[in-house]
Coordinates of N, CA and C in Angstrom, one line a residue:
M1 N 82.5 166.3 60.3 CA 82.0 165.3 59.4 C 80.6 165.0 59.8
L2 N 79.7 164.8 58.8 CA 78.3 164.5 59.1 C 78.2 163.1 59.7
P3 N 77.4 162.9 60.7 CA 77.2 161.6 61.3 C 76.4 160.7 60.2
T4 N 76.5 159.4 60.3 CA 75.8 158.6 59.3 C 75.4 157.3 60.0
V5 N 74.3 156.7 59.5 CA 73.8 155.4 59.9 C 74.1 154.4 58.8
C6 N 74.7 154.8 57.7 CA 75.0 154.0 56.6 C 76.3 153.2 56.8
V7 N 76.2 151.9 56.8 CA 77.4 151.0 57.0 C 78.4 151.3 55.9
C8 N 78.0 151.4 54.7 CA 78.9 151.6 53.6 C 79.7 152.9 53.7
T9 N 79.0 154.0 54.0 CA 79.6 155.3 54.2 C 80.6 155.2 55.3
K10 N 80.3 154.6 56.4 CA 81.1 154.5 57.6 C 82.4 153.7 57.3
L11 N 82.2 152.6 56.6 CA 83.4 151.8 56.3 C 84.3 152.5 55.3
R12 N 83.7 153.2 54.3 CA 84.5 153.9 53.3 C 85.3 155.0 54.0
R13 N 84.7 155.7 54.9 CA 85.4 156.8 55.6 C 86.5 156.2 56.4
S14 N 86.2 155.1 57.1 CA 87.3 154.5 57.9 C 88.4 153.9 57.0
A15 N 88.1 153.3 55.9 CA 89.1 152.8 55.0 C 90.0 153.9 54.5
R16 N 89.4 155.1 54.2 CA 90.2 156.2 53.7 C 91.1 156.7 54.8
A17 N 90.6 156.7 56.0 CA 91.5 157.2 57.1 C 92.7 156.2 57.4
V18 N 92.4 154.9 57.3 CA 93.4 154.0 57.5 C 94.4 154.0 56.3
T19 N 93.9 154.1 55.1 CA 94.8 154.2 53.9 C 95.7 155.4 54.0
A20 N 95.1 156.5 54.4 CA 95.9 157.7 54.6 C 97.1 157.5 55.6
L21 N 96.8 156.9 56.7 CA 97.9 156.6 57.6 C 99.0 155.8 57.0
Y22 N 98.6 154.7 56.3 CA 99.6 153.8 55.7 C 100.3 154.6 54.5
D23 N 99.6 155.3 53.7 CA 100.2 156.1 52.6 C 101.2 157.1 53.2
D24 N 100.9 157.7 54.3 CA 101.9 158.7 54.9 C 103.1 157.9 55.3
A25 N 102.9 156.7 55.9 CA 104.0 155.9 56.4 C 104.9 155.5 55.2
L26 N 104.3 155.2 54.1 CA 105.1 154.6 52.9 C 105.6 155.7 52.0
A27 N 105.2 157.0 52.2 CA 105.6 158.1 51.3 C 107.1 158.2 51.1
P28 N 107.9 157.9 52.1 CA 109.4 158.0 51.9 C 109.9 157.1 50.8
I29 N 109.2 156.0 50.6 CA 109.7 155.1 49.5 C 108.9 155.2 48.2
G30 N 108.0 156.2 48.2 CA 107.3 156.5 46.9 C 106.3 155.5 46.5
L31 N 105.7 154.7 47.5 CA 104.7 153.8 47.1 C 103.4 154.1 47.9
T32 N 102.3 153.8 47.2 CA 101.0 153.9 47.9 C 100.7 152.6 48.7
T33 N 99.7 152.6 49.5 CA 99.3 151.4 50.2 C 98.9 150.3 49.3
P34 N 98.1 150.5 48.3 CA 97.7 149.4 47.4 C 98.9 148.9 46.6
Q35 N 99.9 149.7 46.3 CA 101.1 149.2 45.6 C 101.9 148.3 46.5
F36 N 102.1 148.8 47.7 CA 102.9 148.0 48.7 C 102.2 146.7 49.0
A37 N 100.9 146.7 49.1 CA 100.2 145.5 49.4 C 100.3 144.5 48.2
L38 N 100.3 145.0 47.0 CA 100.5 144.1 45.9 C 101.9 143.5 45.8
L39 N 102.9 144.3 46.2 CA 104.3 143.8 46.3 C 104.4 142.7 47.3
R40 N 103.7 142.9 48.5 CA 103.7 141.9 49.5 C 103.0 140.7 49.1
A41 N 101.9 140.8 48.4 CA 101.1 139.7 47.9 C 102.0 138.9 46.9
L42 N 102.7 139.5 46.1 CA 103.6 138.8 45.1 C 104.7 138.1 45.9
Q43 N 105.2 138.7 46.9 CA 106.3 138.1 47.7 C 105.7 136.8 48.3
R44 N 104.5 136.8 48.7 CA 103.9 135.6 49.4 C 103.5 134.6 48.4
T45 N 103.0 135.0 47.2 CA 102.5 134.0 46.2 C 103.6 133.5 45.3
G46 N 104.6 134.3 45.1 CA 105.6 134.1 44.0 C 105.0 134.5 42.7
A47 N 105.7 134.2 41.6 CA 105.2 134.5 40.3 C 103.8 133.9 40.1
S48 N 102.9 134.8 39.7 CA 101.5 134.3 39.6 C 100.8 134.9 38.3
P49 N 99.9 134.1 37.8 CA 99.0 134.6 36.7 C 98.2 135.8 37.3
L50 N 97.9 136.7 36.4 CA 97.1 137.9 36.8 C 95.8 137.5 37.5
S51 N 95.1 136.5 36.9 CA 93.8 136.1 37.5 C 94.0 135.5 38.9
T52 N 95.1 134.8 39.1 CA 95.4 134.2 40.5 C 95.7 135.3 41.5
L53 N 96.4 136.3 41.0 CA 96.7 137.5 41.9 C 95.5 138.3 42.2
A54 N 94.6 138.4 41.2 CA 93.3 139.1 41.4 C 92.5 138.4 42.5
T55 N 92.4 137.1 42.4 CA 91.7 136.3 43.4 C 92.3 136.4 44.7
A56 N 93.6 136.3 44.8 CA 94.3 136.3 46.1 C 94.2 137.7 46.8
T57 N 94.1 138.8 46.0 CA 94.0 140.1 46.6 C 92.6 140.6 46.8
G58 N 91.7 139.9 46.1 CA 90.3 140.4 46.2 C 90.0 141.6 45.3
L59 N 90.9 141.8 44.3 CA 90.7 142.9 43.4 C 90.2 142.5 42.0
D60 N 89.4 143.3 41.4 CA 89.0 143.0 40.0 C 90.2 143.2 39.1
R61 N 90.2 142.6 37.9 CA 91.4 142.7 37.0 C 91.7 144.1 36.6
T62 N 90.7 144.9 36.4 CA 90.9 146.3 36.0 C 91.6 147.1 37.0
T63 N 91.2 147.0 38.3 CA 91.8 147.7 39.4 C 93.3 147.2 39.6
L64 N 93.4 145.9 39.5 CA 94.7 145.2 39.6 C 95.7 145.7 38.6
N65 N 95.2 145.7 37.3 CA 96.1 146.2 36.2 C 96.5 147.7 36.4
R66 N 95.6 148.5 36.8 CA 95.8 149.9 37.1 C 96.9 150.1 38.2
T67 N 96.8 149.3 39.2 CA 97.8 149.4 40.3 C 99.1 148.8 39.9
L68 N 99.1 147.8 39.1 CA 100.4 147.2 38.6 C 101.2 148.0 37.7
Q69 N 100.5 148.8 36.8 CA 101.2 149.5 35.8 C 102.4 150.4 36.3
P70 N 102.2 151.2 37.3 CA 103.4 152.0 37.8 C 104.5 151.1 38.4
L71 N 104.1 150.0 39.0 CA 105.1 149.1 39.5 C 105.9 148.5 38.4
E72 N 105.3 148.2 37.3 CA 106.0 147.6 36.2 C 106.9 148.7 35.5
T73 N 106.4 149.9 35.4 CA 107.1 151.0 34.8 C 108.4 151.3 35.7
D74 N 108.3 151.2 37.0 CA 109.4 151.4 37.9 C 110.3 150.1 38.1
R75 N 109.9 149.1 37.3 CA 110.6 147.8 37.3 C 110.7 147.1 38.7
L76 N 109.6 147.3 39.4 CA 109.5 146.6 40.7 C 108.8 145.2 40.5
I77 N 108.1 145.1 39.4 CA 107.5 143.9 39.0 C 107.8 143.7 37.5
C78 N 107.7 142.5 37.0 CA 107.8 142.3 35.6 C 106.6 141.3 35.2
S79 N 106.3 141.4 33.9 CA 105.2 140.4 33.5 C 105.7 139.7 32.2
R80 N 105.3 138.5 32.1 CA 105.6 137.7 30.9 C 104.5 136.9 30.5
P81 N 104.4 136.4 29.3 CA 103.3 135.5 28.9 C 103.5 134.2 29.6
G82 N 102.4 133.6 29.9 CA 102.4 132.2 30.4 C 102.5 131.2 29.3
A83 N 102.3 129.9 29.7 CA 102.3 128.9 28.6 C 101.2 129.1 27.6
D84 N 100.1 129.6 28.1 CA 99.0 130.0 27.2 C 99.1 131.5 27.0
Q85 N 99.2 131.9 25.8 CA 99.5 133.3 25.5 C 98.5 134.3 26.0
R86 N 97.3 133.8 26.4 CA 96.3 134.7 27.0 C 96.6 134.9 28.5
V87 N 97.5 134.2 29.1 CA 97.8 134.3 30.5 C 99.0 135.2 30.7
R88 N 98.9 136.1 31.6 CA 100.1 137.0 31.9 C 100.6 136.7 33.3
I89 N 101.9 136.4 33.4 CA 102.5 136.0 34.7 C 103.1 137.3 35.3
I90 N 102.8 137.6 36.5 CA 103.4 138.8 37.2 C 104.4 138.3 38.2
E91 N 105.5 139.0 38.3 CA 106.6 138.5 39.1 C 107.3 139.7 39.8
L92 N 107.7 139.5 41.0 CA 108.4 140.5 41.8 C 109.9 140.5 41.3
T93 N 110.5 141.7 41.1 CA 111.9 141.8 40.6 C 112.8 142.0 41.8
G94 N 114.1 142.0 41.6 CA 115.0 142.3 42.6 C 114.8 143.7 43.2
A95 N 114.5 144.6 42.3 CA 114.3 146.0 42.7 C 113.0 146.0 43.6
G96 N 112.0 145.2 43.2 CA 110.8 145.1 44.0 C 111.0 144.6 45.4
M97 N 111.9 143.5 45.5 CA 112.2 143.0 46.8 C 113.0 144.0 47.6
A98 N 113.9 144.7 47.0 CA 114.6 145.8 47.7 C 113.7 146.9 48.2
K99 N 112.7 147.2 47.4 CA 111.7 148.2 47.8 C 110.9 147.7 49.0
L100 N 110.5 146.4 49.0 CA 109.8 145.8 50.1 C 110.6 145.9 51.4
A101 N 111.9 145.6 51.2 CA 112.8 145.6 52.4 C 112.8 147.0 53.0
L102 N 112.9 148.0 52.2 CA 112.8 149.4 52.7 C 111.5 149.8 53.3
G103 N 110.4 149.3 52.7 CA 109.1 149.7 53.1 C 108.6 148.9 54.3
T104 N 109.1 147.7 54.6 CA 108.6 146.9 55.6 C 108.6 147.5 57.0
P105 N 109.7 148.1 57.4 CA 109.7 148.8 58.7 C 108.7 150.0 58.8
L106 N 108.5 150.7 57.6 CA 107.6 151.8 57.6 C 106.1 151.2 57.8
W107 N 105.9 150.1 57.1 CA 104.6 149.4 57.2 C 104.3 148.9 58.6
E108 N 105.4 148.3 59.2 CA 105.3 147.8 60.5 C 105.0 148.9 61.5
N109 N 105.5 150.1 61.3 CA 105.2 151.2 62.2 C 103.8 151.6 62.1
A110 N 103.3 151.6 60.8 CA 101.8 152.0 60.6 C 101.0 150.9 61.3
Q111 N 101.4 149.6 61.2 CA 100.7 148.5 61.8 C 100.6 148.8 63.3
R112 N 101.8 149.1 63.9 CA 101.8 149.4 65.4 C 100.9 150.5 65.8
R113 N 100.9 151.6 65.0 CA 100.0 152.7 65.3 C 98.6 152.3 65.3
M114 N 98.2 151.5 64.3 CA 96.8 151.0 64.2 C 96.5 150.1 65.4
A115 N 97.4 149.2 65.7 CA 97.2 148.2 66.8 C 97.1 149.0 68.1
D116 N 97.9 150.1 68.3 CA 97.8 150.9 69.5 C 96.4 151.6 69.5
A117 N 96.0 152.1 68.4 CA 94.7 152.8 68.3 C 93.5 151.9 68.6
L118 N 93.6 150.7 68.2 CA 92.5 149.7 68.3 C 92.6 149.0 69.7
G119 N 93.7 148.9 70.2 CA 93.9 148.2 71.6 C 93.3 146.8 71.6
T120 N 92.5 146.6 72.6 CA 92.0 145.2 72.8 C 90.8 144.9 71.8
E121 N 90.4 145.9 71.0 CA 89.3 145.7 70.0 C 89.8 145.2 68.7
H122 N 91.1 145.0 68.5 CA 91.7 144.6 67.2 C 91.1 143.3 66.7
D123 N 91.2 142.2 67.6 CA 90.7 140.9 67.2 C 89.2 141.0 66.8
R124 N 88.4 141.7 67.7 CA 87.0 141.8 67.4 C 86.7 142.5 66.1
L125 N 87.5 143.6 65.8 CA 87.3 144.3 64.5 C 87.6 143.3 63.3
F126 N 88.7 142.6 63.4 CA 89.0 141.7 62.4 C 88.0 140.6 62.2
A127 N 87.4 140.1 63.2 CA 86.3 139.1 63.1 C 85.1 139.8 62.4
I128 N 84.8 141.0 62.7 CA 83.7 141.7 62.1 C 84.0 141.9 60.6
L129 N 85.2 142.4 60.3 CA 85.6 142.6 58.9 C 85.6 141.3 58.1
D130 N 86.0 140.2 58.7 CA 85.9 138.9 58.0 C 84.5 138.6 57.7
R131 N 83.5 138.8 58.6 CA 82.1 138.5 58.3 C 81.6 139.4 57.1
I132 N 82.1 140.7 57.1 CA 81.7 141.6 56.1 C 82.2 141.1 54.7
E133 N 83.5 140.6 54.7 CA 84.0 140.1 53.4 C 83.3 138.9 52.9
E134 N 82.7 138.1 53.8 CA 82.0 136.9 53.5 C 80.6 137.2 52.8
I135 N 80.1 138.4 53.1 CA 78.8 138.8 52.5 C 78.8 138.7 51.0
R136 N 79.9 139.1 50.4 CA 80.0 139.1 48.9 C 80.3 137.7 48.3
A137 N 80.9 136.9 49.1 CA 81.4 135.6 48.6 C 80.3 134.7 48.2

């Protein structure tokens, strides 16, 4: 791989490597890392308007919709209109909760692998990544 001095390139490469590790871990349950992360987010937030879920996950609505579509097709989530017909409420289904239960040990294993790889630098990396996320805010 070509060396780079570009922060963006380095972060994107690193993100792809980490995503591949988690995707491999989650492959047995047929979910991608972004899909599993959305199920976890819905587990934490409960039924949420699409705009609230977008804000909570840091995703734009287009990316969020694209990631939610297969989850809804597989009946892991459902959507319904809110009180205002322009609002769409997204909710985790029983099947989605069951899929999370299957995937959580796989995700935890990927987490352990990353923690082992990072060692004592884990907290420092997270502090740096938090600062990077604040740049856009």
